[in-house]
Short mmCIF file of C-alpha atoms and ligand atoms in Angstrom, two decimals:
data_model
loop_
_atom_site.label_atom_id
_atom_site.label_comp_id
_atom_site.label_asym_id
_atom_site.label_seq_id
_atom_site.Cartn_x
_atom_site.Cartn_y
_atom_site.Cartn_z
CA MET A 676 281.86 -88.56 73.29
CA ASN A 677 282.42 -89.76 69.50
CA ASP A 678 283.12 -86.24 68.76
CA TRP A 679 285.78 -86.38 71.27
CA GLN A 680 287.09 -89.77 70.24
CA ALA A 681 287.56 -89.08 66.64
CA LEU A 682 290.03 -86.13 67.61
CA ARG A 683 291.55 -88.30 70.11
CA ASP A 684 292.21 -90.59 67.60
CA HIS A 685 292.89 -87.76 64.83
CA HIS A 686 295.55 -86.21 67.40
CA ARG A 687 296.75 -89.74 67.83
CA MET A 688 298.11 -89.63 63.95
CA VAL A 689 299.32 -86.63 63.70
CA ALA A 690 300.83 -85.30 67.30
CA ASP A 691 304.60 -85.28 65.87
CA ARG A 692 303.59 -84.16 62.74
CA PRO A 693 305.83 -80.94 62.24
CA ILE A 694 303.39 -77.87 61.76
CA LEU A 695 306.08 -75.94 59.31
CA THR A 696 304.83 -78.75 56.60
CA LEU A 697 301.43 -77.99 56.62
CA PHE A 698 302.43 -74.42 54.96
CA ASP A 699 301.52 -74.25 51.65
CA ASP A 700 300.27 -71.20 49.66
CA ASN A 701 296.66 -70.98 51.31
CA ARG A 702 297.24 -72.30 54.43
CA ALA A 703 297.86 -68.48 56.55
CA LYS A 704 294.37 -67.30 54.82
CA ALA A 705 292.79 -70.68 55.24
CA PHE A 706 293.42 -70.92 59.05
CA SER A 707 292.85 -67.43 59.77
CA ALA A 708 289.63 -64.94 60.13
CA ARG A 709 289.04 -61.52 60.27
CA ALA A 710 286.17 -59.17 61.73
CA ASP A 711 285.75 -55.64 61.85
CA GLY A 712 289.72 -55.01 61.87
CA LEU A 713 291.09 -57.92 63.71
CA LEU A 714 293.03 -60.74 62.42
CA PHE A 715 292.87 -63.83 64.34
CA ASP A 716 295.86 -66.04 62.82
CA PHE A 717 295.98 -69.81 63.87
CA SER A 718 298.01 -71.37 61.38
CA LYS A 719 300.72 -72.21 62.99
CA THR A 720 299.00 -74.44 64.86
CA ASN A 721 299.16 -78.24 64.12
CA ILE A 722 295.15 -77.68 63.02
CA CYS A 723 294.50 -79.34 59.82
CA ASP A 724 291.17 -79.33 57.65
CA THR A 725 290.63 -82.74 59.09
CA GLY A 726 291.46 -81.52 62.83
CA LEU A 727 289.41 -78.26 62.31
CA ASP A 728 287.00 -80.02 60.75
CA LEU A 729 286.35 -82.42 63.51
CA LEU A 730 286.65 -79.23 66.09
CA LEU A 731 283.70 -77.74 63.77
CA GLN A 732 281.65 -80.98 64.48
CA LEU A 733 282.40 -80.81 68.30
CA ALA A 734 280.95 -77.32 68.27
CA GLU A 735 278.08 -78.23 66.35
CA GLY A 736 277.35 -81.22 68.39
CA ALA A 737 277.56 -79.50 71.38
CA ASP A 738 274.20 -76.99 69.91
CA LEU A 739 276.25 -73.90 69.81
CA ALA A 740 274.58 -72.05 67.56
CA THR A 741 270.81 -72.61 69.75
CA LYS A 742 273.01 -72.29 73.27
CA ARG A 743 274.71 -69.08 71.60
CA ASP A 744 271.42 -67.36 70.73
CA ALA A 745 269.61 -68.69 73.53
CA MET A 746 272.08 -66.62 75.78
CA PHE A 747 271.78 -63.79 73.96
CA SER A 748 267.79 -63.89 74.33
CA GLY A 749 267.74 -63.85 77.90
CA ALA A 750 266.81 -67.53 78.79
CA ARG A 751 268.24 -68.67 82.32
CA ILE A 752 270.86 -70.50 81.19
CA ASN A 753 272.99 -70.23 84.26
CA GLU A 754 270.92 -72.90 85.74
CA THR A 755 272.60 -73.41 89.29
CA GLU A 756 271.57 -69.93 89.78
CA HIS A 757 269.00 -69.45 88.02
CA ARG A 758 269.55 -66.37 86.30
CA ALA A 759 269.52 -65.24 82.85
CA VAL A 760 273.20 -64.26 81.18
CA LEU A 761 272.48 -60.91 79.62
CA HIS A 762 276.38 -58.94 79.53
CA THR A 763 275.46 -58.80 76.08
CA ALA A 764 272.87 -55.98 76.59
CA LEU A 765 274.89 -53.83 78.10
CA ARG A 766 276.32 -52.80 75.28
CA ASN A 767 273.60 -52.86 72.86
CA MET A 768 270.61 -51.23 74.69
CA ASN A 769 268.79 -50.45 72.32
CA ASP A 770 267.34 -54.03 71.08
CA PRO A 771 264.74 -54.99 73.11
CA VAL A 772 265.35 -58.46 75.65
CA LEU A 773 262.65 -60.13 77.88
CA VAL A 774 263.63 -61.08 80.91
CA ASP A 775 259.85 -62.30 82.66
CA GLY A 776 257.93 -60.06 80.01
CA VAL A 777 259.68 -57.19 81.05
CA ASP A 778 262.56 -55.29 78.28
CA VAL A 779 265.33 -55.16 80.33
CA THR A 780 267.13 -52.24 78.04
CA VAL A 781 264.67 -49.79 79.57
CA ALA A 782 266.09 -50.47 82.79
CA LEU A 783 269.86 -50.56 81.22
CA ARG A 784 269.58 -46.90 79.42
CA GLU A 785 268.00 -45.19 82.30
CA THR A 786 271.59 -46.01 84.42
CA HIS A 787 273.17 -45.45 82.06
CA ALA A 788 272.02 -42.09 81.12
CA ARG A 789 272.56 -41.35 85.03
CA MET A 790 275.86 -42.42 84.56
CA GLN A 791 276.81 -40.61 81.83
CA ALA A 792 275.47 -37.19 83.53
CA PHE A 793 277.63 -37.77 86.51
CA ALA A 794 280.56 -38.75 84.91
CA ARG A 795 280.06 -35.57 82.91
CA ASP A 796 279.40 -33.74 86.37
CA VAL A 797 282.55 -34.47 87.73
CA ARG A 798 284.84 -34.22 85.27
CA SER A 799 283.52 -30.21 84.05
CA GLY A 800 283.84 -29.64 87.93
CA ALA A 801 279.78 -29.67 88.24
CA PHE A 802 280.16 -32.10 90.96
CA ALA A 803 282.86 -31.07 93.29
CA GLY A 804 284.38 -32.31 96.52
CA GLN A 805 284.64 -30.82 99.19
CA GLY A 806 287.52 -29.13 98.33
CA GLY A 807 287.13 -27.94 95.18
CA ARG A 808 287.22 -30.45 91.64
CA ILE A 809 287.53 -33.64 92.07
CA THR A 810 291.71 -34.73 90.69
CA ASP A 811 291.06 -38.56 91.87
CA VAL A 812 289.21 -41.11 92.09
CA VAL A 813 289.15 -44.56 94.03
CA ASN A 814 287.35 -47.70 92.83
CA ILE A 815 287.41 -50.04 95.80
CA GLY A 816 286.26 -53.16 94.84
CA ILE A 817 287.58 -56.93 94.28
CA GLY A 818 287.30 -59.90 91.22
CA GLY A 819 284.86 -58.74 88.34
CA SER A 820 284.66 -55.41 90.37
CA ASP A 821 288.07 -54.57 89.80
CA LEU A 822 289.45 -56.48 87.21
CA GLY A 823 288.04 -55.45 84.16
CA PRO A 824 287.62 -51.60 84.87
CA ALA A 825 291.20 -51.48 86.46
CA MET A 826 292.75 -53.16 83.09
CA ALA A 827 291.02 -51.32 80.42
CA ALA A 828 291.95 -47.60 82.81
CA ILE A 829 295.89 -48.68 81.92
CA ALA A 830 294.71 -49.81 78.39
CA LEU A 831 292.74 -46.90 77.63
CA SER A 832 295.17 -44.06 79.49
CA PRO A 833 295.88 -42.45 76.50
CA TYR A 834 292.41 -41.71 76.00
CA ALA A 835 292.24 -40.47 80.04
CA GLU A 836 292.26 -36.54 80.80
CA ASP A 837 292.78 -35.10 83.59
CA LEU A 838 291.14 -37.30 86.39
CA ARG A 839 293.27 -39.69 88.14
CA THR A 840 292.12 -43.13 88.98
CA HIS A 841 292.96 -45.50 91.55
CA PHE A 842 292.35 -49.06 92.04
CA VAL A 843 292.06 -51.31 95.62
CA SER A 844 291.40 -54.30 95.61
CA ASN A 845 292.91 -56.49 97.95
CA VAL A 846 292.24 -56.71 102.22
CA ASP A 847 295.47 -56.21 102.74
CA GLY A 848 295.83 -52.63 104.36
CA ALA A 849 298.55 -52.13 102.44
CA HIS A 850 296.96 -51.20 99.20
CA ILE A 851 294.59 -48.80 100.43
CA ALA A 852 297.40 -47.22 102.43
CA ASP A 853 299.44 -46.69 99.43
CA VAL A 854 296.68 -45.83 97.13
CA LEU A 855 295.94 -43.00 99.85
CA LYS A 856 299.00 -41.82 100.44
CA GLY A 857 299.31 -38.61 99.00
CA LEU A 858 295.54 -37.81 97.91
CA ASP A 859 293.11 -35.72 98.81
CA PRO A 860 290.35 -36.57 100.65
CA ALA A 861 288.58 -33.23 100.21
CA THR A 862 289.23 -33.58 96.10
CA THR A 863 288.60 -37.58 96.09
CA LEU A 864 285.92 -39.69 94.84
CA VAL A 865 285.29 -42.93 96.00
CA ILE A 866 283.40 -45.69 94.27
CA VAL A 867 282.60 -48.54 96.45
CA ALA A 868 281.89 -51.29 93.70
CA SER A 869 280.16 -55.06 94.60
CA LYS A 870 277.66 -56.62 92.92
CA THR A 871 276.44 -57.66 96.68
CA PHE A 872 278.10 -55.25 98.47
CA THR A 873 278.77 -57.86 101.26
CA THR A 874 281.99 -59.02 100.04
CA ILE A 875 284.59 -58.95 103.06
CA GLU A 876 287.62 -57.10 101.50
CA THR A 877 285.48 -54.37 99.39
CA MET A 878 283.50 -53.01 102.62
CA THR A 879 286.31 -53.57 104.68
CA ASN A 880 288.55 -51.45 102.34
CA ALA A 881 285.12 -48.85 102.11
CA GLU A 882 285.18 -48.72 105.78
CA THR A 883 288.44 -47.99 106.29
CA ALA A 884 288.01 -45.21 103.17
CA LYS A 885 285.03 -43.66 104.79
CA ALA A 886 287.34 -43.28 108.15
CA TRP A 887 290.34 -41.84 106.15
CA MET A 888 287.73 -39.06 104.39
CA ALA A 889 286.04 -38.51 107.40
CA GLN A 890 289.31 -36.83 108.57
CA GLY A 891 289.37 -34.80 105.84
CA VAL A 892 286.07 -33.36 105.19
CA ALA A 893 282.55 -32.79 106.95
CA GLU A 894 280.34 -34.87 104.92
CA PRO A 895 282.28 -37.71 104.19
CA ALA A 896 279.43 -39.72 102.15
CA THR A 897 278.93 -37.04 99.99
CA GLN A 898 282.13 -37.66 97.88
CA PHE A 899 280.77 -41.91 97.75
CA ALA A 900 279.37 -43.54 94.91
CA ALA A 901 277.94 -47.13 94.99
CA VAL A 902 277.98 -49.90 92.26
CA SER A 903 276.21 -52.81 93.81
CA THR A 904 272.48 -54.63 92.87
CA ALA A 905 272.05 -54.36 96.42
CA ALA A 906 270.43 -50.70 96.66
CA ASP A 907 269.02 -51.52 100.20
CA LYS A 908 273.08 -52.43 101.64
CA THR A 909 274.57 -48.86 99.43
CA ALA A 910 271.73 -47.54 101.78
CA ALA A 911 272.66 -48.62 104.80
CA PHE A 912 276.21 -48.24 104.14
CA GLY A 913 274.80 -44.22 103.90
CA ILE A 914 275.40 -43.53 100.01
CA ASP A 915 273.03 -41.04 98.74
CA PRO A 916 270.56 -42.65 95.77
CA SER A 917 271.17 -40.51 93.16
CA ARG A 918 274.94 -41.60 93.26
CA VAL A 919 273.91 -45.29 93.73
CA PHE A 920 273.95 -46.98 90.01
CA GLY A 921 272.55 -50.33 89.87
CA PHE A 922 272.43 -53.35 87.91
CA GLU A 923 270.42 -56.23 87.96
CA ASP A 924 271.71 -59.96 89.07
CA TRP A 925 271.99 -61.42 85.42
CA VAL A 926 275.54 -59.64 85.23
CA GLY A 927 277.88 -61.39 86.22
CA GLY A 928 280.50 -60.55 88.35
CA ARG A 929 283.50 -61.00 85.75
CA TYR A 930 281.29 -59.82 83.05
CA SER A 931 280.17 -56.23 84.54
CA MET A 932 282.32 -53.72 83.61
CA TRP A 933 280.48 -52.65 80.58
CA GLY A 934 277.65 -51.39 82.85
CA PRO A 935 277.67 -49.24 86.04
CA ILE A 936 280.76 -51.64 87.35
CA GLY A 937 282.58 -49.66 84.67
CA LEU A 938 281.86 -46.02 86.35
CA ALA A 939 285.57 -45.97 87.10
CA LEU A 940 286.30 -46.12 83.59
CA MET A 941 283.48 -43.12 82.09
CA LEU A 942 284.79 -41.15 84.28
CA ALA A 943 288.72 -41.40 83.23
CA ILE A 944 288.05 -41.48 79.44
CA GLY A 945 284.96 -39.64 79.28
CA PRO A 946 281.17 -40.61 78.56
CA GLU A 947 282.00 -41.12 74.43
CA GLU A 948 284.91 -43.14 74.69
CA PHE A 949 282.93 -45.63 76.99
CA ASP A 950 280.13 -45.94 73.96
CA GLU A 951 283.09 -46.81 71.82
CA PHE A 952 283.96 -49.07 73.84
CA LEU A 953 280.51 -50.11 73.93
CA ALA A 954 280.18 -49.94 70.80
CA GLY A 955 283.14 -52.44 70.18
CA GLY A 956 281.80 -55.01 72.36
CA ALA A 957 278.07 -54.79 70.62
CA ALA A 958 280.10 -55.13 67.12
CA MET A 959 281.74 -58.12 68.52
CA ASP A 960 278.68 -59.83 69.77
CA ALA A 961 276.98 -59.13 65.72
CA HIS A 962 279.81 -61.02 64.70
CA PHE A 963 279.92 -63.80 67.10
CA ARG A 964 276.45 -64.25 65.93
CA ASP A 965 275.94 -63.86 62.31
CA ALA A 966 279.32 -65.21 61.15
CA ASP A 967 279.65 -68.97 60.15
CA LEU A 968 281.09 -71.07 62.47
CA SER A 969 284.15 -71.54 60.48
CA LYS A 970 285.03 -67.80 60.65
CA ASN A 971 283.71 -66.59 63.89
CA LEU A 972 286.57 -65.30 65.75
CA PRO A 973 285.34 -66.38 69.24
CA VAL A 974 284.45 -69.93 68.10
CA LEU A 975 287.70 -70.44 66.35
CA LEU A 976 289.57 -68.83 69.26
CA ALA A 977 288.15 -71.44 72.03
CA LEU A 978 288.29 -74.96 69.15
CA VAL A 979 292.06 -73.49 69.07
CA GLY A 980 291.88 -73.65 73.18
CA ILE A 981 290.21 -77.02 72.97
CA TRP A 982 292.23 -78.13 70.66
CA HIS A 983 295.26 -77.56 72.73
CA ASN A 984 293.98 -78.04 76.38
CA GLN A 985 291.73 -80.81 76.01
CA ILE A 986 292.75 -82.93 73.37
CA CYS A 987 296.44 -81.69 72.90
CA ASP A 988 296.49 -81.90 77.16
CA TYR A 989 298.64 -78.87 77.27
CA ALA A 990 297.29 -77.75 80.54
CA THR A 991 298.50 -74.07 80.61
CA ARG A 992 297.80 -70.77 78.20
CA ALA A 993 300.35 -68.00 78.18
CA VAL A 994 298.77 -65.10 76.66
CA LEU A 995 301.00 -62.51 75.26
CA PRO A 996 300.27 -58.85 74.46
CA TYR A 997 302.74 -56.97 72.54
CA GLU A 998 301.38 -53.59 74.58
CA GLN A 999 302.30 -52.16 77.72
CA ARG A 1000 298.65 -50.88 78.08
CA LEU A 1001 297.53 -54.25 77.99
CA ALA A 1002 299.82 -55.63 81.13
CA ARG A 1003 296.64 -55.98 83.50
CA LEU A 1004 294.87 -58.48 80.31
CA PRO A 1005 296.24 -61.62 81.50
CA ALA A 1006 295.38 -60.82 85.39
CA TYR A 1007 291.85 -60.29 83.92
CA LEU A 1008 291.61 -62.86 81.70
CA GLN A 1009 292.77 -65.41 84.73
CA GLN A 1010 290.02 -64.67 86.47
CA LEU A 1011 287.47 -64.44 83.03
CA GLU A 1012 288.19 -67.73 81.77
CA MET A 1013 289.25 -69.44 85.27
CA GLU A 1014 286.47 -68.68 87.23
CA SER A 1015 284.12 -69.53 84.29
CA ASN A 1016 285.57 -72.51 82.99
CA GLY A 1017 287.00 -73.92 86.11
CA LYS A 1018 284.36 -76.24 87.17
CA ARG A 1019 284.67 -80.33 87.59
CA VAL A 1020 281.12 -81.49 86.85
CA SER A 1021 278.34 -80.83 83.88
CA MET A 1022 275.44 -78.87 83.75
CA ASP A 1023 273.59 -81.90 85.34
CA GLY A 1024 276.13 -82.07 87.93
CA VAL A 1025 278.51 -85.23 86.56
CA ASP A 1026 281.72 -85.54 86.96
CA LEU A 1027 283.50 -83.87 83.75
CA ALA A 1028 284.81 -86.47 81.53
CA VAL A 1029 287.49 -83.81 80.15
CA HIS A 1030 289.86 -81.71 82.17
CA SER A 1031 288.43 -78.14 82.38
CA GLY A 1032 289.87 -75.09 81.13
CA PRO A 1033 293.47 -74.04 81.46
CA VAL A 1034 295.72 -72.16 83.20
CA VAL A 1035 296.04 -68.71 81.80
CA TRP A 1036 298.93 -66.58 82.60
CA GLY A 1037 301.28 -64.15 80.92
CA GLU A 1038 302.60 -60.81 80.95
CA PRO A 1039 303.63 -58.06 78.12
CA GLY A 1040 306.13 -59.12 75.65
CA THR A 1041 309.02 -57.81 75.40
CA ASN A 1042 309.52 -57.98 79.41
CA GLY A 1043 308.10 -61.89 78.90
CA GLN A 1044 311.34 -62.68 76.34
CA HIS A 1045 313.27 -61.36 79.10
CA ALA A 1046 311.66 -63.61 82.05
CA PHE A 1047 310.21 -66.80 80.94
CA TYR A 1048 310.01 -67.44 77.64
CA GLN A 1049 313.56 -69.38 77.91
CA LEU A 1050 310.67 -72.29 79.37
CA ILE A 1051 308.40 -71.51 76.62
CA HIS A 1052 311.44 -72.26 74.05
CA GLN A 1053 313.37 -74.89 75.45
CA GLY A 1054 311.67 -76.46 78.59
CA THR A 1055 309.93 -79.73 78.07
CA ARG A 1056 306.42 -78.70 78.61
CA VAL A 1057 304.52 -77.39 75.30
CA ILE A 1058 302.69 -74.14 76.55
CA PRO A 1059 300.57 -72.66 73.47
CA CYS A 1060 301.19 -68.58 73.33
CA GLU A 1061 298.47 -66.30 72.22
CA PHE A 1062 300.06 -63.16 70.99
CA LEU A 1063 298.24 -59.83 70.22
CA VAL A 1064 299.55 -56.94 68.68
CA GLY A 1065 298.63 -53.93 67.13
CA ARG A 1066 299.67 -51.93 63.54
CA GLU A 1067 299.97 -48.73 65.35
CA GLY A 1068 300.68 -47.34 68.83
CA HIS A 1069 299.23 -44.30 70.30
CA GLU A 1070 303.07 -42.40 70.10
CA PRO A 1071 303.81 -41.50 66.97
CA GLU A 1072 307.01 -40.02 67.50
CA LEU A 1073 308.29 -43.03 68.74
CA ALA A 1074 306.88 -45.70 65.99
CA HIS A 1075 310.44 -46.79 65.68
CA GLN A 1076 310.17 -48.69 68.97
CA HIS A 1077 306.88 -50.09 68.08
CA ARG A 1078 308.25 -51.71 65.13
CA LEU A 1079 310.63 -53.10 66.92
CA LEU A 1080 307.98 -54.49 69.46
CA VAL A 1081 306.25 -55.35 66.26
CA ALA A 1082 309.15 -57.45 65.13
CA ASN A 1083 309.82 -58.92 68.71
CA CYS A 1084 306.45 -60.21 68.18
CA LEU A 1085 306.31 -61.69 64.95
CA ALA A 1086 310.05 -63.66 65.42
CA GLN A 1087 308.72 -65.10 68.79
CA SER A 1088 305.68 -67.00 67.13
CA GLU A 1089 308.46 -67.71 63.99
CA ALA A 1090 311.41 -69.31 66.55
CA LEU A 1091 308.81 -71.45 68.25
CA LEU A 1092 307.27 -72.28 64.90
CA ARG A 1093 310.71 -73.28 63.61
CA GLY A 1094 313.23 -74.18 66.19
CA ARG A 1095 316.50 -74.38 65.78
CA SER A 1096 317.95 -78.05 65.07
CA LEU A 1097 321.02 -79.29 66.24
CA GLU A 1098 322.12 -79.66 62.77
CA GLN A 1099 322.43 -75.79 62.48
CA ALA A 1100 323.08 -74.88 65.88
CA THR A 1101 326.11 -76.92 65.44
CA GLU A 1102 326.46 -75.45 62.16
CA ILE A 1103 326.63 -72.01 63.81
CA GLN A 1104 328.98 -72.88 66.60
CA ARG A 1105 331.78 -74.45 64.16
CA LYS A 1106 331.80 -71.14 62.27
CA LYS A 1107 332.94 -69.46 65.75
CA GLY A 1108 335.52 -72.00 66.02
CA LEU A 1109 334.56 -74.98 68.49
CA GLU A 1110 335.46 -78.34 67.20
CA GLY A 1111 334.90 -82.32 68.54
CA PRO A 1112 333.27 -82.82 72.05
CA GLU A 1113 332.89 -79.18 73.07
CA LEU A 1114 331.23 -78.35 70.15
CA ASP A 1115 328.55 -81.20 70.46
CA ARG A 1116 328.21 -79.89 74.31
CA GLN A 1117 327.29 -76.41 73.35
CA ALA A 1118 325.31 -76.91 69.80
CA ARG A 1119 323.00 -79.21 72.47
CA HIS A 1120 322.34 -76.84 74.85
CA ARG A 1121 321.53 -74.22 71.69
CA VAL A 1122 318.57 -76.44 70.00
CA PHE A 1123 315.25 -75.15 70.16
CA PRO A 1124 312.88 -78.01 69.56
CA GLY A 1125 310.41 -75.82 67.81
CA ASN A 1126 306.59 -76.90 66.45
CA ARG A 1127 305.67 -75.22 69.43
CA PRO A 1128 301.72 -73.49 69.13
CA SER A 1129 300.76 -69.87 68.65
CA THR A 1130 298.06 -67.72 67.86
CA THR A 1131 298.13 -64.01 67.10
CA LEU A 1132 295.18 -61.42 67.19
CA CYS A 1133 296.56 -58.31 65.33
CA TYR A 1134 294.60 -54.84 65.78
CA LEU A 1135 295.06 -51.74 63.84
CA LYS A 1136 295.22 -49.24 67.69
CA LEU A 1137 294.24 -50.09 70.49
CA THR A 1138 291.10 -47.12 71.17
CA PRO A 1139 288.12 -48.04 73.08
CA PHE A 1140 286.52 -49.79 70.29
CA VAL A 1141 289.04 -52.23 69.55
CA LEU A 1142 289.06 -52.89 73.45
CA GLY A 1143 285.63 -53.66 73.37
CA GLN A 1144 286.27 -55.96 70.67
CA ILE A 1145 289.13 -57.70 72.29
CA VAL A 1146 286.96 -57.99 75.55
CA ALA A 1147 284.34 -59.23 74.23
CA LEU A 1148 285.92 -61.63 71.82
CA TYR A 1149 287.37 -63.42 75.08
CA GLU A 1150 283.89 -63.40 76.71
CA HIS A 1151 282.72 -65.28 74.46
CA ARG A 1152 285.51 -67.77 73.29
CA VAL A 1153 284.90 -68.52 77.79
CA PHE A 1154 280.87 -69.01 76.58
CA VAL A 1155 282.04 -71.08 73.61
CA GLU A 1156 284.54 -73.41 75.32
CA GLY A 1157 281.74 -73.91 78.13
CA VAL A 1158 279.37 -74.97 75.58
CA ILE A 1159 281.80 -77.68 74.38
CA LEU A 1160 282.76 -78.56 77.84
CA GLY A 1161 278.73 -78.84 78.80
CA ILE A 1162 279.73 -77.23 82.21
CA ASN A 1163 278.17 -73.78 83.64
CA SER A 1164 280.46 -70.94 82.86
CA TYR A 1165 278.70 -68.56 84.96
CA ASP A 1166 278.55 -69.57 88.27
CA GLN A 1167 281.88 -69.67 90.88
CA TRP A 1168 280.95 -72.18 93.90
CA GLY A 1169 284.55 -72.87 93.81
CA VAL A 1170 285.42 -69.47 96.00
CA GLU A 1171 282.98 -70.76 98.68
CA LEU A 1172 284.63 -72.70 100.86
CA GLY A 1173 287.61 -70.55 101.29
CA LYS A 1174 285.79 -67.45 102.43
CA GLU A 1175 283.31 -69.46 104.97
CA LEU A 1176 286.88 -70.69 106.47
CA ALA A 1177 288.35 -67.61 106.70
CA LEU A 1178 285.55 -66.31 108.76
CA ALA A 1179 285.82 -69.30 111.02
CA LEU A 1180 289.84 -68.62 111.17
CA GLN A 1181 289.33 -64.69 112.09
CA PRO A 1182 287.90 -65.36 115.69
CA ILE A 1183 291.13 -67.90 116.17
CA LEU A 1184 293.79 -65.29 114.87
CA GLU A 1185 292.35 -63.06 117.58
CA GLY A 1186 292.77 -65.66 120.38
CA ALA A 1187 289.61 -68.45 120.27
CA SER A 1188 290.83 -72.46 120.37
CA ALA A 1189 291.78 -73.81 117.74
CA GLU A 1190 290.38 -77.12 118.07
CA GLY A 1191 289.32 -78.99 115.08
CA LYS A 1192 291.95 -77.87 112.99
CA ASP A 1193 294.48 -79.99 111.14
CA GLY A 1194 298.13 -79.93 112.86
CA SER A 1195 299.83 -77.60 110.09
CA THR A 1196 296.57 -74.99 110.00
CA ARG A 1197 297.29 -75.12 114.08
CA GLN A 1198 300.93 -74.50 113.76
CA LEU A 1199 300.75 -71.47 111.48
CA VAL A 1200 297.95 -70.42 113.50
CA ASP A 1201 300.14 -70.61 116.42
CA PHE A 1202 303.64 -69.07 114.48
CA LEU A 1203 300.99 -65.89 112.91
CA ARG A 1204 298.78 -64.90 115.79
O1 F6P B 1737 284.58 -64.30 94.77
C1 F6P B 1737 284.69 -64.51 93.73
C2 F6P B 1737 284.11 -63.34 93.17
O2 F6P B 1737 282.18 -63.62 93.58
C3 F6P B 1737 283.83 -63.18 91.68
O3 F6P B 1737 283.08 -63.81 91.36
C4 F6P B 1737 283.29 -61.66 92.08
O4 F6P B 1737 283.91 -60.74 91.04
C5 F6P B 1737 284.02 -60.84 92.92
O5 F6P B 1737 283.82 -62.22 94.03
C6 F6P B 1737 283.51 -59.73 93.53
O6 F6P B 1737 282.02 -59.70 94.12
P1 F6P B 1737 281.34 -58.61 94.70
O7 F6P B 1737 281.11 -58.14 93.35
O8 F6P B 1737 279.83 -59.10 94.95
O9 F6P B 1737 281.51 -58.01 95.85
#
């Protein structure tokens, strides 16, 4: 706790310091780091040399390097589920990793090769539906079996060719009804993606899809594939083992898009581009393992996060991609960060002495600017912002629009930093002809407090490689934050209670007695059933 106390003491001394005053000729360079074409700039935060040293001490005090190496080596660091955490092996299948003495990469390579062959067959038409070449792929999954590939399919749409990919997750029948409307069962491939193959939403939607398929083709099961750790359950559902792609329980759901859960993405962009995505992830792994902590992107992102959340007490973190195709990145990160680090006890079951991870939210710029940035600029709470922006878009003919996008991104972080003082606002209003009390009143509404922290992650262009780097960067950031907080980032017990109660409520909604339920729940049941 000494390291935490030292940081809190330091924060108390510097809390009101204008970030702008920290800038000298060297600050931007000193408070940023690069890795394989990425630039992470955290100079627009209230972290100074002393603060950074103290944050790095916190990381070292938590034995970060040893724990990082333990994760990569296949140690069972997910202690409440007694599992290794090896999503990193999915993107680097050439270096052996032993779990219980067995090199797990052998099976990974075999499954990867099967996925590639299947993807090539579907894309070439060698694997066809009963009405001809597959035109549409529907991925049915939820949480980690949906958000990763769904986010990436949009992000990498410039690399997707003929196949259309769709994602169904919600148990709300409206979701699957809307997706299937207009699709032809005879040329549609359905992927049932579920690590456990028991998730109620996914299995319910899978049955609905099966019934829909049966109306259009004679042998519906032949147009289903499955991605799961539960081979017995995929067989019971009727999916031929040749179209079942398995993975091990040491791949956490929200970390699983690199392996078979990424099948829909591989179908969309092709095996070669998918391998580029893996290579980007592997490049970030190498950086995370090798770079000095003080220049290590995942470590720095995590330390900035700890500074803002646990030390400054800013409860939320806005993720603001200036890249329309990263529209689902905030939703993806919500699961990655909040399911991983939203814990109340440390690894040994003791109540946390500090807050757990922040609320993560966001929308792409520039849309967010016309919606919620008002509160970010002038609201009473401080919201640290994480901007993401690329040097180049995929539409060279619209380069002028890309410049406008970049200008907006940079303008926002500059505005948050500088703000606009009452004197400046008054001067502007005076020039417009206002005077007296009205001048003062109008000027006050136009003050921006400024001194609001932000970071910016720059990349060259949103390629599969770069997306791989970004996703792996955030994964490792979550890991580092988890290590510093002393929690298990790889379980998710907090989702269980709601699942159990939903099962119990189903019969009540069908007419069974609601006895034992609280008054509010009884009233809601009465209204809704
Ligand atoms: O309910 C949470 C969760 O277990 C996530 O962790 C997981 O990504 C999601 O459900 C889906 O689980 P599955 O892949 O087993 O269907």
